[in-house]
Amino acid sequence: MTETIGTILEREGGTFRVSTDQGEFTAILRGKVKHRDGDRYVVGDRVRVDTEDPSGTLGIISAEPRRNLLERRSPDSRRARPVAANLDRVLVFTAAANPEPLPQLLDRLLVIAEANDIPAGVVVNKCDLASPEPIAIRFERIGYPVWRVSVKNGLGVEALLAEVKGHVTLFTGPSGSGKSSLLNQLQPGLALRTSATSAKVGRGRHTTVSAVMAPLAMGGYLVDTPGFSDVGLWGIDPRGLMQCFPEMRPLIDQCKFADCHHLIEPHCAVRGAVADGTIDAGRYESYRILLGEIRASPEQWE
């Protein structure tokens, strides 16, 4: 059997689009792989495929070890859903206006990247409609890199293009913020599905239905993900949540009590930093909300 290594670019049902050194091919899962973990293969996975099928359809027979994996869970789901693997960076996307930024959703997405040890940054689009500074400064104070862009007039697009060149970059964020439109501009001809923001609800319609990984002509890959308004956390221990907030990490060992949850305990260094303005009160509120969500989730998901 002749084998080669490829990268999954897209999945539709039980069919995968795989890129190899010989070009792009359609692939399906073979034998035990299909029955054992057929729903666990995602874009970005490096897979071993056989190439002997005369129809030209490759057979995926195994996956290479992952560097990392981004997972999500919807509030009504009882299991994690892998989104993409082997990422160099997650860029959390928002609009400066139309729709208005949702800081707590952005915090949630950044926490998911932090929990998976994936470097993250923030892209603020539609800077032609409103000043990006309020939301941009919020994250720059923490240490996240922030790109201010406008798909409409091209502001900042070249700088962002230089950043993603040669890397595997996943874009995620709320619908309607222009994420897919920017990806199309970064890679002309990409033709990702886009949709205008709904005037009735102030949100974008969900036009990307599954993650898609697109090779860049200049090198690297862009990964576009479905738009969503809520994402559940997965696999984050309550005591480890604070580690996912970079500005709070240095204070964890400064609390009086080693088991401090930073909620009501006396002599809490984290709450003290919130009180004196060192830590943004909105970020702390995101921590409280996410901690409550994690505590309320069952320990074992089926």
Short mmCIF file of C-alpha atoms in Angstrom, two decimals:
data_model
loop_
_atom_site.label_atom_id
_atom_site.label_comp_id
_atom_site.label_asym_id
_atom_site.label_seq_id
_atom_site.Cartn_x
_atom_site.Cartn_y
_atom_site.Cartn_z
CA MET A 1 0.00 0.00 0.00
CA THR A 2 1.30 3.43 -0.98
CA GLU A 3 0.95 6.07 1.73
CA THR A 4 1.43 9.81 1.99
CA ILE A 5 0.86 12.55 4.57
CA GLY A 6 -1.76 15.24 4.03
CA THR A 7 -3.59 18.03 5.84
CA ILE A 8 -7.37 18.13 6.21
CA LEU A 9 -8.70 21.37 4.73
CA GLU A 10 -12.44 20.77 5.01
CA ARG A 11 -14.98 18.17 6.08
CA GLU A 12 -18.48 17.61 4.79
CA GLY A 13 -20.20 14.63 6.37
CA GLY A 14 -17.94 11.62 5.96
CA THR A 15 -15.90 13.18 3.15
CA PHE A 16 -12.70 15.16 3.65
CA ARG A 17 -10.75 17.51 1.40
CA VAL A 18 -7.06 16.75 1.97
CA SER A 19 -4.00 18.63 0.73
CA THR A 20 -0.88 16.60 -0.06
CA ASP A 21 2.40 17.28 -1.86
CA GLN A 22 0.71 15.92 -4.99
CA GLY A 23 -2.28 18.28 -4.77
CA GLU A 24 -5.76 18.28 -3.21
CA PHE A 25 -7.84 15.11 -3.06
CA THR A 26 -11.09 13.76 -1.67
CA ALA A 27 -10.63 11.29 1.19
CA ILE A 28 -12.77 9.04 3.35
CA LEU A 29 -12.02 7.16 6.55
CA ARG A 30 -10.86 3.57 6.26
CA GLY A 31 -11.69 0.54 8.40
CA LYS A 32 -11.24 0.81 12.16
CA VAL A 33 -10.59 4.54 12.00
CA LYS A 34 -14.12 5.14 10.68
CA HIS A 35 -15.79 3.20 13.49
CA ARG A 36 -13.48 4.21 16.34
CA ASP A 37 -13.08 7.95 16.05
CA GLY A 38 -14.62 9.07 12.77
CA ASP A 39 -16.12 12.21 14.29
CA ARG A 40 -12.83 13.40 15.78
CA TYR A 41 -10.96 14.38 12.61
CA VAL A 42 -10.92 18.13 11.96
CA VAL A 43 -9.30 20.72 9.73
CA GLY A 44 -5.60 21.08 10.44
CA ASP A 45 -5.15 17.42 11.29
CA ARG A 46 -2.14 15.85 9.66
CA VAL A 47 -3.29 12.45 8.42
CA ARG A 48 -1.74 9.41 6.83
CA VAL A 49 -3.60 8.34 3.71
CA ASP A 50 -3.36 5.49 1.23
CA THR A 51 -3.32 6.37 -2.45
CA GLU A 52 -4.10 3.08 -4.18
CA ASP A 53 -7.82 3.59 -4.86
CA PRO A 54 -8.15 3.87 -8.68
CA SER A 55 -11.13 6.21 -8.25
CA GLY A 56 -8.82 8.88 -6.87
CA THR A 57 -10.49 8.88 -3.44
CA LEU A 58 -7.88 8.63 -0.72
CA GLY A 59 -8.35 6.60 2.43
CA ILE A 60 -7.46 8.10 5.82
CA ILE A 61 -5.87 5.38 7.90
CA SER A 62 -4.41 7.31 10.87
CA ALA A 63 -3.65 10.75 12.24
CA GLU A 64 -0.30 12.19 13.26
CA PRO A 65 0.09 13.53 16.83
CA ARG A 66 -1.40 17.00 17.27
CA ARG A 67 0.50 20.04 18.53
CA ASN A 68 -2.76 21.42 19.90
CA LEU A 69 -6.53 21.22 19.48
CA LEU A 70 -9.19 23.89 19.74
CA GLU A 71 -12.50 22.54 21.07
CA ARG A 72 -15.89 24.08 21.73
CA ARG A 73 -19.14 23.02 23.35
CA SER A 74 -22.51 24.59 22.70
CA PRO A 75 -24.70 25.13 25.76
CA ASP A 76 -27.12 22.38 24.64
CA SER A 77 -24.42 19.84 23.82
CA ARG A 78 -23.16 17.10 26.15
CA ARG A 79 -19.82 16.59 24.49
CA ALA A 80 -16.87 18.57 23.21
CA ARG A 81 -16.65 19.32 19.52
CA PRO A 82 -13.15 19.62 18.09
CA VAL A 83 -12.84 22.61 15.77
CA ALA A 84 -9.29 22.69 14.40
CA ALA A 85 -5.87 21.26 15.14
CA ASN A 86 -2.22 22.27 14.89
CA LEU A 87 -2.76 26.03 15.08
CA ASP A 88 -0.08 28.70 15.39
CA ARG A 89 -2.45 31.42 16.59
CA VAL A 90 -6.10 32.19 17.28
CA LEU A 91 -7.25 35.66 16.25
CA VAL A 92 -10.49 36.70 17.95
CA PHE A 93 -12.48 38.93 15.65
CA THR A 94 -14.89 41.71 16.55
CA ALA A 95 -16.37 44.81 14.98
CA ALA A 96 -15.96 48.31 16.35
CA ALA A 97 -19.68 48.78 15.61
CA ASN A 98 -22.60 47.12 13.80
CA PRO A 99 -22.78 44.88 15.71
CA GLU A 100 -21.48 46.38 18.93
CA PRO A 101 -18.54 44.54 20.54
CA LEU A 102 -19.38 41.85 23.09
CA PRO A 103 -16.42 41.97 25.51
CA GLN A 104 -17.51 38.95 27.55
CA LEU A 105 -17.79 36.80 24.42
CA LEU A 106 -14.32 37.90 23.33
CA ASP A 107 -13.00 37.08 26.81
CA ARG A 108 -14.57 33.63 26.55
CA LEU A 109 -12.92 32.93 23.20
CA LEU A 110 -9.54 34.12 24.47
CA VAL A 111 -9.88 31.88 27.52
CA ILE A 112 -10.49 28.89 25.26
CA ALA A 113 -7.30 29.70 23.32
CA GLU A 114 -5.35 30.15 26.57
CA ALA A 115 -6.67 26.85 27.94
CA ASN A 116 -5.35 25.09 24.85
CA ASP A 117 -1.97 26.89 25.02
CA ILE A 118 -2.53 28.59 21.67
CA PRO A 119 -1.21 32.16 21.26
CA ALA A 120 -4.05 34.62 20.69
CA GLY A 121 -4.69 38.14 19.49
CA VAL A 122 -7.61 40.43 18.70
CA VAL A 123 -8.72 41.94 15.39
CA VAL A 124 -11.07 44.95 15.50
CA ASN A 125 -12.82 45.44 12.16
CA LYS A 126 -15.12 48.20 10.84
CA CYS A 127 -12.87 50.95 12.16
CA ASP A 128 -14.44 53.17 9.50
CA LEU A 129 -17.74 53.07 11.45
CA ALA A 130 -16.51 53.82 14.98
CA SER A 131 -13.36 54.25 16.99
CA PRO A 132 -11.74 50.89 17.80
CA GLU A 133 -9.92 52.31 20.82
CA PRO A 134 -12.29 51.37 23.68
CA ILE A 135 -12.23 47.67 22.86
CA ALA A 136 -8.65 47.67 21.50
CA ILE A 137 -7.16 49.30 24.60
CA ARG A 138 -9.02 46.85 26.85
CA PHE A 139 -7.03 43.96 25.37
CA GLU A 140 -3.75 45.76 24.73
CA ARG A 141 -3.55 46.54 28.45
CA ILE A 142 -3.55 42.81 29.08
CA GLY A 143 -0.77 42.19 26.60
CA TYR A 144 -2.70 40.81 23.63
CA PRO A 145 -1.66 42.12 20.22
CA VAL A 146 -4.51 44.03 18.55
CA TRP A 147 -4.97 44.81 14.86
CA ARG A 148 -7.25 47.67 13.85
CA VAL A 149 -8.65 47.06 10.38
CA SER A 150 -11.36 48.09 7.97
CA VAL A 151 -12.32 45.70 5.21
CA LYS A 152 -14.24 48.54 3.54
CA ASN A 153 -11.30 50.89 3.05
CA GLY A 154 -8.35 48.51 3.50
CA LEU A 155 -7.03 50.06 6.71
CA GLY A 156 -4.61 47.72 8.48
CA VAL A 157 -5.17 44.80 6.13
CA GLU A 158 -1.56 44.70 4.88
CA ALA A 159 -0.21 44.58 8.43
CA LEU A 160 -2.54 41.70 9.27
CA LEU A 161 -1.57 39.91 6.08
CA ALA A 162 2.10 40.09 7.09
CA GLU A 163 1.20 38.60 10.47
CA VAL A 164 -0.58 35.53 9.09
CA LYS A 165 1.96 34.82 6.34
CA GLY A 166 3.58 31.43 6.79
CA HIS A 167 1.43 30.48 9.79
CA VAL A 168 -1.72 28.49 10.50
CA THR A 169 -4.13 31.11 11.85
CA LEU A 170 -7.66 30.51 13.03
CA PHE A 171 -10.16 33.37 12.94
CA THR A 172 -13.10 33.21 15.30
CA GLY A 173 -15.65 35.64 16.65
CA PRO A 174 -19.30 36.67 16.60
CA SER A 175 -21.31 36.69 13.39
CA GLY A 176 -21.71 39.93 11.51
CA SER A 177 -18.31 41.35 12.40
CA GLY A 178 -16.97 40.91 8.87
CA LYS A 179 -14.66 38.00 9.58
CA SER A 180 -15.30 36.07 6.36
CA SER A 181 -15.18 39.29 4.31
CA LEU A 182 -11.72 40.01 5.68
CA LEU A 183 -10.54 36.48 4.94
CA ASN A 184 -11.71 36.90 1.36
CA GLN A 185 -9.71 40.11 1.15
CA LEU A 186 -6.61 38.52 2.64
CA GLN A 187 -6.81 35.76 0.02
CA PRO A 188 -8.51 36.93 -3.20
CA GLY A 189 -10.60 34.16 -4.69
CA LEU A 190 -11.14 32.45 -1.36
CA ALA A 191 -14.89 33.02 -1.82
CA LEU A 192 -15.90 32.26 1.75
CA ARG A 193 -19.61 32.73 2.29
CA THR A 194 -20.57 36.11 3.69
CA SER A 195 -23.80 37.73 4.81
CA ALA A 196 -24.90 41.21 5.78
CA THR A 197 -25.77 41.98 9.37
CA SER A 198 -29.46 41.55 10.07
CA ALA A 199 -30.98 44.96 10.78
CA LYS A 200 -33.75 43.31 12.78
CA VAL A 201 -31.59 41.55 15.36
CA GLY A 202 -28.25 43.34 14.95
CA ARG A 203 -26.44 40.09 14.32
CA GLY A 204 -24.97 38.45 11.30
CA ARG A 205 -26.57 35.41 9.78
CA HIS A 206 -24.49 32.25 10.24
CA THR A 207 -23.03 31.76 6.78
CA THR A 208 -20.01 29.55 7.52
CA VAL A 209 -21.41 26.18 8.53
CA SER A 210 -18.18 24.34 9.33
CA ALA A 211 -14.51 25.13 9.76
CA VAL A 212 -12.63 25.62 6.51
CA MET A 213 -8.86 25.72 6.13
CA ALA A 214 -7.62 27.70 3.13
CA PRO A 215 -4.01 27.67 1.87
CA LEU A 216 -2.50 31.11 1.39
CA ALA A 217 -0.72 31.80 -1.89
CA MET A 218 2.12 33.44 0.06
CA GLY A 219 2.41 30.51 2.46
CA GLY A 220 0.47 29.43 5.53
CA TYR A 221 -3.21 28.75 6.09
CA LEU A 222 -6.30 30.64 7.19
CA VAL A 223 -8.93 28.76 9.19
CA ASP A 224 -12.44 30.19 9.21
CA THR A 225 -14.94 28.93 11.79
CA PRO A 226 -18.73 29.10 12.09
CA GLY A 227 -20.16 32.24 13.58
CA PHE A 228 -21.69 31.70 16.99
CA SER A 229 -23.09 33.77 19.82
CA ASP A 230 -22.15 31.48 22.69
CA VAL A 231 -19.45 28.93 23.29
CA GLY A 232 -19.20 26.53 26.19
CA LEU A 233 -15.93 25.85 27.96
CA TRP A 234 -14.51 22.37 27.88
CA GLY A 235 -11.97 20.64 30.07
CA ILE A 236 -11.01 23.68 32.16
CA ASP A 237 -10.62 22.97 35.86
CA PRO A 238 -12.18 25.66 38.09
CA ARG A 239 -8.85 26.25 39.82
CA GLY A 240 -7.09 26.53 36.47
CA LEU A 241 -9.44 29.15 35.04
CA MET A 242 -7.47 32.03 36.54
CA GLN A 243 -4.42 30.86 34.59
CA CYS A 244 -6.37 31.66 31.42
CA PHE A 245 -6.44 35.37 32.34
CA PRO A 246 -2.86 36.59 31.70
CA GLU A 247 -3.20 39.77 33.77
CA MET A 248 -4.37 37.78 36.80
CA ARG A 249 -1.74 35.03 36.76
CA PRO A 250 0.97 36.99 38.67
CA LEU A 251 -1.46 37.65 41.54
CA ILE A 252 -2.61 34.09 42.18
CA ASP A 253 0.09 33.34 44.75
CA GLN A 254 -0.33 36.70 46.49
CA CYS A 255 -3.72 35.90 48.04
CA LYS A 256 -3.77 35.12 51.74
CA PHE A 257 -5.41 31.73 51.22
CA ALA A 258 -3.88 29.16 48.89
CA ASP A 259 -7.32 27.89 47.85
CA CYS A 260 -8.69 31.39 47.13
CA HIS A 261 -11.27 31.45 44.34
CA HIS A 262 -11.11 35.26 44.16
CA LEU A 263 -14.80 35.73 44.86
CA ILE A 264 -15.53 36.63 48.50
CA GLU A 265 -12.37 35.54 50.33
CA PRO A 266 -10.65 38.19 52.46
CA HIS A 267 -7.23 39.55 51.53
CA CYS A 268 -7.63 38.49 47.89
CA ALA A 269 -4.94 40.05 45.70
CA VAL A 270 -7.03 39.69 42.57
CA ARG A 271 -10.07 41.53 43.96
CA GLY A 272 -7.73 44.12 45.38
CA ALA A 273 -6.30 44.73 41.91
CA VAL A 274 -9.83 45.10 40.55
CA ALA A 275 -10.65 47.63 43.26
CA ASP A 276 -7.63 49.81 42.47
CA GLY A 277 -8.14 49.57 38.71
CA THR A 278 -5.08 47.45 37.95
CA ILE A 279 -7.37 44.73 36.58
CA ASP A 280 -10.29 45.70 34.37
CA ALA A 281 -13.59 45.20 36.19
CA GLY A 282 -15.19 43.80 33.04
CA ARG A 283 -12.51 41.16 32.71
CA TYR A 284 -13.01 40.17 36.34
CA GLU A 285 -16.76 39.90 35.72
CA SER A 286 -16.01 37.55 32.81
CA TYR A 287 -13.93 35.43 35.18
CA ARG A 288 -16.81 35.24 37.68
CA ILE A 289 -19.32 34.27 34.98
CA LEU A 290 -17.07 31.60 33.48
CA LEU A 291 -16.20 30.17 36.89
CA GLY A 292 -19.90 29.85 37.69
CA GLU A 293 -20.50 28.12 34.38
CA ILE A 294 -17.70 25.62 34.97
CA ARG A 295 -18.89 24.85 38.48
CA ALA A 296 -22.43 24.27 37.23
CA SER A 297 -21.33 21.82 34.54
CA PRO A 298 -21.37 18.08 35.30
CA GLU A 299 -17.97 16.61 36.01
CA GLN A 300 -18.48 13.92 33.38
CA TRP A 301 -20.01 14.63 29.98
CA GLU A 302 -21.32 11.71 28.00
#
